[in-house]
Short mmCIF file of C-alpha atoms in Angstrom, two decimals:
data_model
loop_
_atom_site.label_atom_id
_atom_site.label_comp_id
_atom_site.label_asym_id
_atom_site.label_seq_id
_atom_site.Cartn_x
_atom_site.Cartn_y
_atom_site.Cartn_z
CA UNK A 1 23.93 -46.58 -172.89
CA UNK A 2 22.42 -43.36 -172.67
CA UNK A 3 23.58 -40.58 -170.60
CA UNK A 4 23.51 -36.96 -169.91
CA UNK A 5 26.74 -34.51 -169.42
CA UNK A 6 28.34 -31.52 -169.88
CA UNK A 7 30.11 -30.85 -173.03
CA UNK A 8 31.48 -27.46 -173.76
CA UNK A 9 29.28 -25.83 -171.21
CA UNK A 10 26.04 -27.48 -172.53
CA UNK A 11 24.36 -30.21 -171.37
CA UNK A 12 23.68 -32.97 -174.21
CA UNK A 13 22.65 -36.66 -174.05
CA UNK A 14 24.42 -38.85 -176.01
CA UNK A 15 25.34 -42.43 -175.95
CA UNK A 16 28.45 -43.55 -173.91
CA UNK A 17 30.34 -46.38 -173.35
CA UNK A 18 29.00 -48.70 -170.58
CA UNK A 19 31.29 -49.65 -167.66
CA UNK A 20 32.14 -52.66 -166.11
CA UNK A 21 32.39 -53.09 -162.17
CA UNK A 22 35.91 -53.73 -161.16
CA UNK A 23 37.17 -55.22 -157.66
CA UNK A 24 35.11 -53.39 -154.86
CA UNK A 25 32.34 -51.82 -157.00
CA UNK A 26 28.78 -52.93 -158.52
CA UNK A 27 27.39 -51.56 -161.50
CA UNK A 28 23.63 -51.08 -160.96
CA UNK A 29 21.04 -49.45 -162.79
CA UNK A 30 19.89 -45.33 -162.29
CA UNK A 31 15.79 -45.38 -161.09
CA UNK A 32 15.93 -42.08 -160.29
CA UNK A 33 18.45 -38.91 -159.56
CA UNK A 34 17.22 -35.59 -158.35
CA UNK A 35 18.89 -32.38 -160.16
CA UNK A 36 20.44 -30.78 -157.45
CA UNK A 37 21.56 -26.71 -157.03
CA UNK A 38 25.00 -27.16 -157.03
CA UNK A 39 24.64 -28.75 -160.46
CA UNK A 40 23.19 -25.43 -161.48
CA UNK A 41 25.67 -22.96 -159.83
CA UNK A 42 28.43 -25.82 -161.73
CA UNK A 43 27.08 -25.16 -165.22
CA UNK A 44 27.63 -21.60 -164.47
CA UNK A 45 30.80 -21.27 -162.72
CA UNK A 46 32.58 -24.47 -164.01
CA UNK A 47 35.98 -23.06 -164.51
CA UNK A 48 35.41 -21.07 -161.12
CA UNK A 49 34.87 -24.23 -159.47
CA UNK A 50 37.93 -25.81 -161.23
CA UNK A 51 40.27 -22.89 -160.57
CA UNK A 52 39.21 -22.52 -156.59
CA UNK A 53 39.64 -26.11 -156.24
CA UNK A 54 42.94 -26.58 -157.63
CA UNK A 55 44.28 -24.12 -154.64
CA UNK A 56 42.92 -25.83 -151.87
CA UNK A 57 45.66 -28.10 -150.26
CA UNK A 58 45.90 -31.45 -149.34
CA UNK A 59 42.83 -33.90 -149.62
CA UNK A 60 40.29 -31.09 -150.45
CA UNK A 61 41.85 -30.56 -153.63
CA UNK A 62 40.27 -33.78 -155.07
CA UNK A 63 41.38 -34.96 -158.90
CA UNK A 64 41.74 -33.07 -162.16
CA UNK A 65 38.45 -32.24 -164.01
CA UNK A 66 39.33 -31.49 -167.92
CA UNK A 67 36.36 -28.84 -169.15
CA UNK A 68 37.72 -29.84 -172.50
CA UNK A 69 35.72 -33.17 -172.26
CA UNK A 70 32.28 -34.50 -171.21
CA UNK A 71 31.34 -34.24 -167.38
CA UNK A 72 29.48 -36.63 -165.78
CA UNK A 73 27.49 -35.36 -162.96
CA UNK A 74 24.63 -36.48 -160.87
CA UNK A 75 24.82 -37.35 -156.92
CA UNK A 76 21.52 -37.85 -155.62
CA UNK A 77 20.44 -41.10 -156.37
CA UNK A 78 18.88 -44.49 -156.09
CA UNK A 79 19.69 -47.53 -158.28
CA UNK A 80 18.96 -51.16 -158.50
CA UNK A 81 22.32 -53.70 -158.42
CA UNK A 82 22.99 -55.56 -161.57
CA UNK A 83 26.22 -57.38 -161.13
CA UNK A 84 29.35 -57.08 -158.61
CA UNK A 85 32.73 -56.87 -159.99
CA UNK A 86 35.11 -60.04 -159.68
CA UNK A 87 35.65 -61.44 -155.64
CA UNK A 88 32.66 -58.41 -154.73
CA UNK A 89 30.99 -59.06 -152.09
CA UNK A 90 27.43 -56.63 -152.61
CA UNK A 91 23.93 -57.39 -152.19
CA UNK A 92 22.08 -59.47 -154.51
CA UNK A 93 21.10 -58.24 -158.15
CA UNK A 94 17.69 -56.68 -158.08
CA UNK A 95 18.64 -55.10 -154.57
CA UNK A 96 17.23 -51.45 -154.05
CA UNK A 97 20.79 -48.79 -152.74
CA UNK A 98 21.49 -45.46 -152.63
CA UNK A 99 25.45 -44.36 -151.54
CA UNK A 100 27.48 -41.00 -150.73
CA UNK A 101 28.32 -40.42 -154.10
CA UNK A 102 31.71 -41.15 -154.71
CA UNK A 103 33.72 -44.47 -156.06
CA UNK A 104 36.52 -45.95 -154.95
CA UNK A 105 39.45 -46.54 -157.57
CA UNK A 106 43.02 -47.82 -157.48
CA UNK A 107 43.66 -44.55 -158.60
CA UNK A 108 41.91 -43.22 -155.61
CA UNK A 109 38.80 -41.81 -154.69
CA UNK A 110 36.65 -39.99 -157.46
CA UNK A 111 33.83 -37.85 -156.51
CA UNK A 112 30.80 -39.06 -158.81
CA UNK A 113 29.44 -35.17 -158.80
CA UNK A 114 31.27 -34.25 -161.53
CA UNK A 115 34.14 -36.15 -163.22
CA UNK A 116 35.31 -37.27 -166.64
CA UNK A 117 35.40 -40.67 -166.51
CA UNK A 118 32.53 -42.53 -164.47
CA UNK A 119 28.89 -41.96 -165.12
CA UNK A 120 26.95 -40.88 -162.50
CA UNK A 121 23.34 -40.86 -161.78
CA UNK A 122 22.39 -38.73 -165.12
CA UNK A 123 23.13 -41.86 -166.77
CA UNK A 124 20.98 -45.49 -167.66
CA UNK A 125 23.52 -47.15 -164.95
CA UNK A 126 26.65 -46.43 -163.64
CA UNK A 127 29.35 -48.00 -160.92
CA UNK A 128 29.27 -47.47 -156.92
CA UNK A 129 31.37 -49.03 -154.46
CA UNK A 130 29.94 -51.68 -152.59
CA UNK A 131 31.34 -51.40 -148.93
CA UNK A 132 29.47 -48.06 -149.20
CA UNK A 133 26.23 -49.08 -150.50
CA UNK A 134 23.39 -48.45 -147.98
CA UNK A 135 19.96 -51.21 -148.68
CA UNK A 136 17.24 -48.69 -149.34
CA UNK A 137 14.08 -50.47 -147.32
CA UNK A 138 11.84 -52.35 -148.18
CA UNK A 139 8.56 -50.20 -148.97
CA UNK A 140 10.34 -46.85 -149.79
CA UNK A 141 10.23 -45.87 -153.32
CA UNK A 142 13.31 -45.06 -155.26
CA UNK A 143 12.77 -41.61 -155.65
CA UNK A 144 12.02 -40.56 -152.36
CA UNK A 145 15.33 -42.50 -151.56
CA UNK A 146 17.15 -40.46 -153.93
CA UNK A 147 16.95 -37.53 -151.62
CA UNK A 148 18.97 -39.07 -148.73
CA UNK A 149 21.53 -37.32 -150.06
CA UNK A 150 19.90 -33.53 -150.08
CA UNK A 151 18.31 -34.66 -147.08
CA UNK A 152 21.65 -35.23 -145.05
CA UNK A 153 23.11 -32.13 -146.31
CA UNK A 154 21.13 -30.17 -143.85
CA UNK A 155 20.87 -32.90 -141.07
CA UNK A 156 24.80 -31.91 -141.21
CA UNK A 157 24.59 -27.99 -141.32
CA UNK A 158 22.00 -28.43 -138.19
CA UNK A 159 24.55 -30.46 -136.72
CA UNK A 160 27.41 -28.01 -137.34
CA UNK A 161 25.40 -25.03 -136.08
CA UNK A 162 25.45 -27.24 -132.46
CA UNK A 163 21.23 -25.60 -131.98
CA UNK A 164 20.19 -26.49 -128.63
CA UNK A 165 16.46 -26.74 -127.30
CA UNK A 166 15.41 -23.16 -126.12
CA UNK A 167 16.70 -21.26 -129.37
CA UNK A 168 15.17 -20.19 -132.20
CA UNK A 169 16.29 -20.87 -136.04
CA UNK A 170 16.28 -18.89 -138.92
CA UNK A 171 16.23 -20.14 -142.70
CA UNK A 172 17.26 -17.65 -145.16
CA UNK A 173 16.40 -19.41 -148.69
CA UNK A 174 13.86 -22.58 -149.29
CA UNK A 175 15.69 -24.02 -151.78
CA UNK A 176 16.34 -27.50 -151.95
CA UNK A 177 19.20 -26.91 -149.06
CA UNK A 178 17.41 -24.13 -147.14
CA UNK A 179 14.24 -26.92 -146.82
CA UNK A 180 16.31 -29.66 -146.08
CA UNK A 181 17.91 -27.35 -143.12
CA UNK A 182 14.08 -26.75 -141.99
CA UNK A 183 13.47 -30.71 -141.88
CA UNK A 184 16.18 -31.33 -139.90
CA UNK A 185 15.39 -28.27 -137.42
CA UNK A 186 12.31 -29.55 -137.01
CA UNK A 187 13.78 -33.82 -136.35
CA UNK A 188 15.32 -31.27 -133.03
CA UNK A 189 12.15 -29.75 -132.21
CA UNK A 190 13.63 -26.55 -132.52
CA UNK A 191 11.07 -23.84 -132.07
CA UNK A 192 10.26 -21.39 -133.66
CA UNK A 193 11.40 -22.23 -136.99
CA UNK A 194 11.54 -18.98 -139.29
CA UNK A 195 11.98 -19.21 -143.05
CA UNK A 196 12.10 -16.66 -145.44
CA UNK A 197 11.97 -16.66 -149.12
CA UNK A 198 10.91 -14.30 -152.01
CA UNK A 199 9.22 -17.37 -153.64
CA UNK A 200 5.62 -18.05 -152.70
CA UNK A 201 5.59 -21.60 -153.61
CA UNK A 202 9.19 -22.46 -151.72
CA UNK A 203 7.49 -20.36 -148.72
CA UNK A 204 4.75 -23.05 -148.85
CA UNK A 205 6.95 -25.93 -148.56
CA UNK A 206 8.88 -24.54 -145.80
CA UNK A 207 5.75 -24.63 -144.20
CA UNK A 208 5.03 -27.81 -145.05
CA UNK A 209 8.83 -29.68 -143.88
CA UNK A 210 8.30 -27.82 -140.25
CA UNK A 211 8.47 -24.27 -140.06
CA UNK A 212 6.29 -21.96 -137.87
CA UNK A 213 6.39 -19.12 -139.79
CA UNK A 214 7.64 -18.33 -143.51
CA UNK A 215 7.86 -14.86 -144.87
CA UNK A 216 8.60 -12.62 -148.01
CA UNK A 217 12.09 -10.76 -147.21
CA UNK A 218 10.94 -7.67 -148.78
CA UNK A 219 7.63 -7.59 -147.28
CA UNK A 220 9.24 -8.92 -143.45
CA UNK A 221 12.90 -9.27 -143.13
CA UNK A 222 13.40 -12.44 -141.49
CA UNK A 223 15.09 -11.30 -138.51
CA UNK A 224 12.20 -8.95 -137.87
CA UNK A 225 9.87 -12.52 -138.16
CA UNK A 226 11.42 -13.76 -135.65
CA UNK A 227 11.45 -10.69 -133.50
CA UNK A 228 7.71 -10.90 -134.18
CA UNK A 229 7.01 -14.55 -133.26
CA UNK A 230 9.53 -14.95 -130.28
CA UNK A 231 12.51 -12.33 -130.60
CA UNK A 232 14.27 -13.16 -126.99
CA UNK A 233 15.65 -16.45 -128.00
CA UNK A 234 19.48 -17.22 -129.00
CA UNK A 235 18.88 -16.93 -132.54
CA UNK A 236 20.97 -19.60 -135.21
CA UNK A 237 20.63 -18.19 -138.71
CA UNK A 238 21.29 -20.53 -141.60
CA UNK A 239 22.30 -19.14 -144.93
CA UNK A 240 20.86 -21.01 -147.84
CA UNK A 241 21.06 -18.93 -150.54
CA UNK A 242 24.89 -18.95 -151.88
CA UNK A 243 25.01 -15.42 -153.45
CA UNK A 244 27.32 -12.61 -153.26
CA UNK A 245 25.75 -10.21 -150.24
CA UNK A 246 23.84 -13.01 -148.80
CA UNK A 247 26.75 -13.69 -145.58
CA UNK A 248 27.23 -9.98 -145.06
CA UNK A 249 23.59 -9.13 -144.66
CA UNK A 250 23.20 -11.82 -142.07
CA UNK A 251 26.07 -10.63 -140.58
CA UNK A 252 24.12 -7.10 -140.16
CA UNK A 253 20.73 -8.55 -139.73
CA UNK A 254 21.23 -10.99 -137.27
CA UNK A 255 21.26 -9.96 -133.33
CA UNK A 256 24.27 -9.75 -130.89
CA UNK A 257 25.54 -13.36 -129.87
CA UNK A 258 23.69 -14.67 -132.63
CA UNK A 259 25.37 -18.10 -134.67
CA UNK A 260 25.21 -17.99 -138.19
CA UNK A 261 25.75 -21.17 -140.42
CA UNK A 262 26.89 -20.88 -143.96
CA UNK A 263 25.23 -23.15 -146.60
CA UNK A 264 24.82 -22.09 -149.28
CA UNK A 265 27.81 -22.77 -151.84
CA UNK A 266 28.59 -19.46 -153.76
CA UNK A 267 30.68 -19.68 -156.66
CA UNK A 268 31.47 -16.20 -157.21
CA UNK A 269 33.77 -13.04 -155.59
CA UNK A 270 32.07 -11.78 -152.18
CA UNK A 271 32.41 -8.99 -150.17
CA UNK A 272 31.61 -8.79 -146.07
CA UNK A 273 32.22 -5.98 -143.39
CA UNK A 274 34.04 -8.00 -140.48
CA UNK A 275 32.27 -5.15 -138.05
CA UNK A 276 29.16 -6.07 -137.89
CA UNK A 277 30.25 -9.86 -136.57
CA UNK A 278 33.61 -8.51 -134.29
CA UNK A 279 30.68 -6.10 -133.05
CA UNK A 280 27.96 -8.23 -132.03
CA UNK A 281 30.50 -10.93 -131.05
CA UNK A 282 28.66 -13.16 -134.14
CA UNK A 283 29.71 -16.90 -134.44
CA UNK A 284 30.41 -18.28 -137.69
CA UNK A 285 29.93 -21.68 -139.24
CA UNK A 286 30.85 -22.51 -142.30
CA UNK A 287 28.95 -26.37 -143.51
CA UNK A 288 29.79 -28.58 -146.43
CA UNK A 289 28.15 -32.10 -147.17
CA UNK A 290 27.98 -34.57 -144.39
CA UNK A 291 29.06 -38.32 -142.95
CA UNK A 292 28.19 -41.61 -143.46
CA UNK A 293 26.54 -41.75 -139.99
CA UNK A 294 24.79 -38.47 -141.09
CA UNK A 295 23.88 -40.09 -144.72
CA UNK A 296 22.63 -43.22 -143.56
CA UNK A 297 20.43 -40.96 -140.70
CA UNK A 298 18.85 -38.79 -143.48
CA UNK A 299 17.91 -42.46 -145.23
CA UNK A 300 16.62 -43.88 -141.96
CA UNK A 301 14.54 -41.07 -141.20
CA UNK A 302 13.19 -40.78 -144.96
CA UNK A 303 12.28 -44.33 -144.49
CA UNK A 304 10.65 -44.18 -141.04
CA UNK A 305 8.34 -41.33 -142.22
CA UNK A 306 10.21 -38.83 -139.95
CA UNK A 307 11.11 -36.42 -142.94
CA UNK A 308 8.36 -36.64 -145.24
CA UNK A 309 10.53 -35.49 -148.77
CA UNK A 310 7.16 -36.28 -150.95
CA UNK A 311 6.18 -32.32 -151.28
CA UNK A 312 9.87 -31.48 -152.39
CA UNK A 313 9.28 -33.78 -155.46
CA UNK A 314 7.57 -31.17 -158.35
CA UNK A 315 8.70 -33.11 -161.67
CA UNK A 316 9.95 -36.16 -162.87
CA UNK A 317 11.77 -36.66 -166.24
CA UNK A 318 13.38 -39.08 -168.64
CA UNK A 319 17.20 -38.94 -169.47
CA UNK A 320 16.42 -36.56 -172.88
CA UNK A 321 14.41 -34.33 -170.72
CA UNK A 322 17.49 -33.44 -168.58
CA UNK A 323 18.60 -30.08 -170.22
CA UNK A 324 15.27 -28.78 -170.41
CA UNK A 325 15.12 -29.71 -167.01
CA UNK A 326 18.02 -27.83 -165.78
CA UNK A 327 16.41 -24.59 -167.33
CA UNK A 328 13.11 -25.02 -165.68
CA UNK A 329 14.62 -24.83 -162.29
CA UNK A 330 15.90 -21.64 -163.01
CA UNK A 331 12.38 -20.66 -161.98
CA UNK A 332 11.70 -21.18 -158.21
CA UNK A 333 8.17 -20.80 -158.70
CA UNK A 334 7.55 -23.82 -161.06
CA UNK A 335 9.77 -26.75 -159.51
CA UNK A 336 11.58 -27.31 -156.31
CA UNK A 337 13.13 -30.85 -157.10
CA UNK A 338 13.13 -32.49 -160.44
CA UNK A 339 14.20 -36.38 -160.93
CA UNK A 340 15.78 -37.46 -163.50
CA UNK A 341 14.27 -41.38 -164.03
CA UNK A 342 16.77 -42.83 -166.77
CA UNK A 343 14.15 -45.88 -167.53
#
């Protein structure tokens, strides 16, 4: 079958071997994967990513990833079941799922985000487990199912930051993340909702998933946005952005007894002044993925028209067209999610 990964720090499409569903899993077939941001930030800062996460302890630390061979990657998706592995018990072939994306092994858990030796959603089909697969419903269309998995990212971060009705949110970054922090502000009726973002387009969308008010940081710094539109709330700033500076200007930015929530995932060195937060008495959060209760909500609401993830969808693509489509997302102005439809 045909699939795409990461070999030598380029993404190529070649053929690979297909794999067969042992005990516990179902191989199914890839309709369509979206190309996420951390996928991005991994192409650049592979080895980073390797090196940091061989010095976390415990659990965290996950398995080995070998940079020497091909990387499968590719963790938002939603597939159609082809066959359960011997004494399975999984829904019937031809069922619509989508999953957290990781497989269960008797060698252990493997995270299906990047790994050397299952195919993930960048590929024609690939293996889940089946006591995680969620039914996608009937009348929801693969590809809006394949962003249950964004989606719940920021249902979690919302969660995390603990917002309560009477305060006022601020998104720093529409990306993928920063939008799918709006949505899930606005499933709390959290008003107002401020976004900010240098990117016109992204600003629009914002807009579009809930916000009250989206702005150009260097025309309006967001903090000054929301001083502007309601400025006597608590205010909960989310950081979406994930690049060096981006934490240590909230923590100047933002107002005395403000929250902030962490995000976004930078890969690289950072620096912060611990004043500005020990000054204004800041709180920090830092937010990472989600739950299954928090996974299966993002799907639920997807699929009961509560998060409407249509807008976020700017380009679809064939498994060939996956490097190219990598590099056109480096441009915030032309896409905000691409799938990846394997066909």
């Amino acid at each position: 079958m045909r699939a795409a990964v990461l070999r030598s720090g380029n993404l190529v499409v070649d053929d690979v071997e297909d794999p067969a569903p042992g005990f516990g899993q179902v191989l199914v077939r890839t309709l369509a994967c979206g190309i996420c941001g951390s996928d991005l930030h991994f192409m650049r800062h592979a080895s980073r990513m390797v090196e940091l996460s061989g010095q976390l302890a415990g659990p965290l630390a996950g398995p080995s990833l070998d940079l020497s061979r091909d990387v499968f990657m590719g963790h938002e998706f939603a597939a159609e079941v082809i066959e359960a592995g011997p004494d399975t018990v999984a829904p019937p072939a031809g069922t619509v799922v989508t999953s957290m994306p990781v497989l269960v092994t008797f060698d252990g858990i493997v995270p299906l985000a990047y790994n050397n030796d299952f195919p993930a959603g960048y590929a024609e089909r690939m293996l889940l487990s089946a006591p995680m697969l969620l039914e996608v419903p009937n009348g929801l269309l693969p590809q809006h199912a394949a962003l249950t998995e964004p989606m719940a990212v920021g249902i979690h971060a919302v969660a995390r930051s603990g917002i309560r009705a009477g305060e006022a949110a601020l998104v720093l970054g529409c990306g993928p993340v920063g939008l799918a922090v709006v949505a899930a502000l606005r499933l709390r009726d959290v008003e107002p909702i401020v976004a900010a973002d240098f990117s016109p387009a992204r600003r629009e969308l914002a807009r579009t998933l809930g916000a009250h008010e989206a702005v150009d940081p260097r025309e309006e710094p967001g903090v000054e946005a929301w001083r502007r539109v309601d400025g006597r709330r608590t205010l909960v700033v989310f950081e979406a952005v994930g690049v060096p500076g981006m934490i240590d200007s909230a923590f100047r930015d933002a107002p005395p007894g403000s929250r902030v929530v962490v995000v976004g995932v930078c890969m690289e060195e950072d620096v912060i002044q611990p004043f500005f937060a020990i000054a204004k008495e800041l709180n920090v959060q830092f937010a990472l993925a989600y739950d299954p209760t928090e996974f299966a909500g993002a799907l639920r609401s997807i699929a009961e028209g509560e998060i409407d993830v249509t807008p976020l969808i700017t380009g679809t693509v064939g498994i060939d067209g996956v490097p190219a489509a990598f590099e056109d997302l480096a441009h915030p102005d032309a896409h905000a999610k691409i799938l990846v439809e394997p066909g």
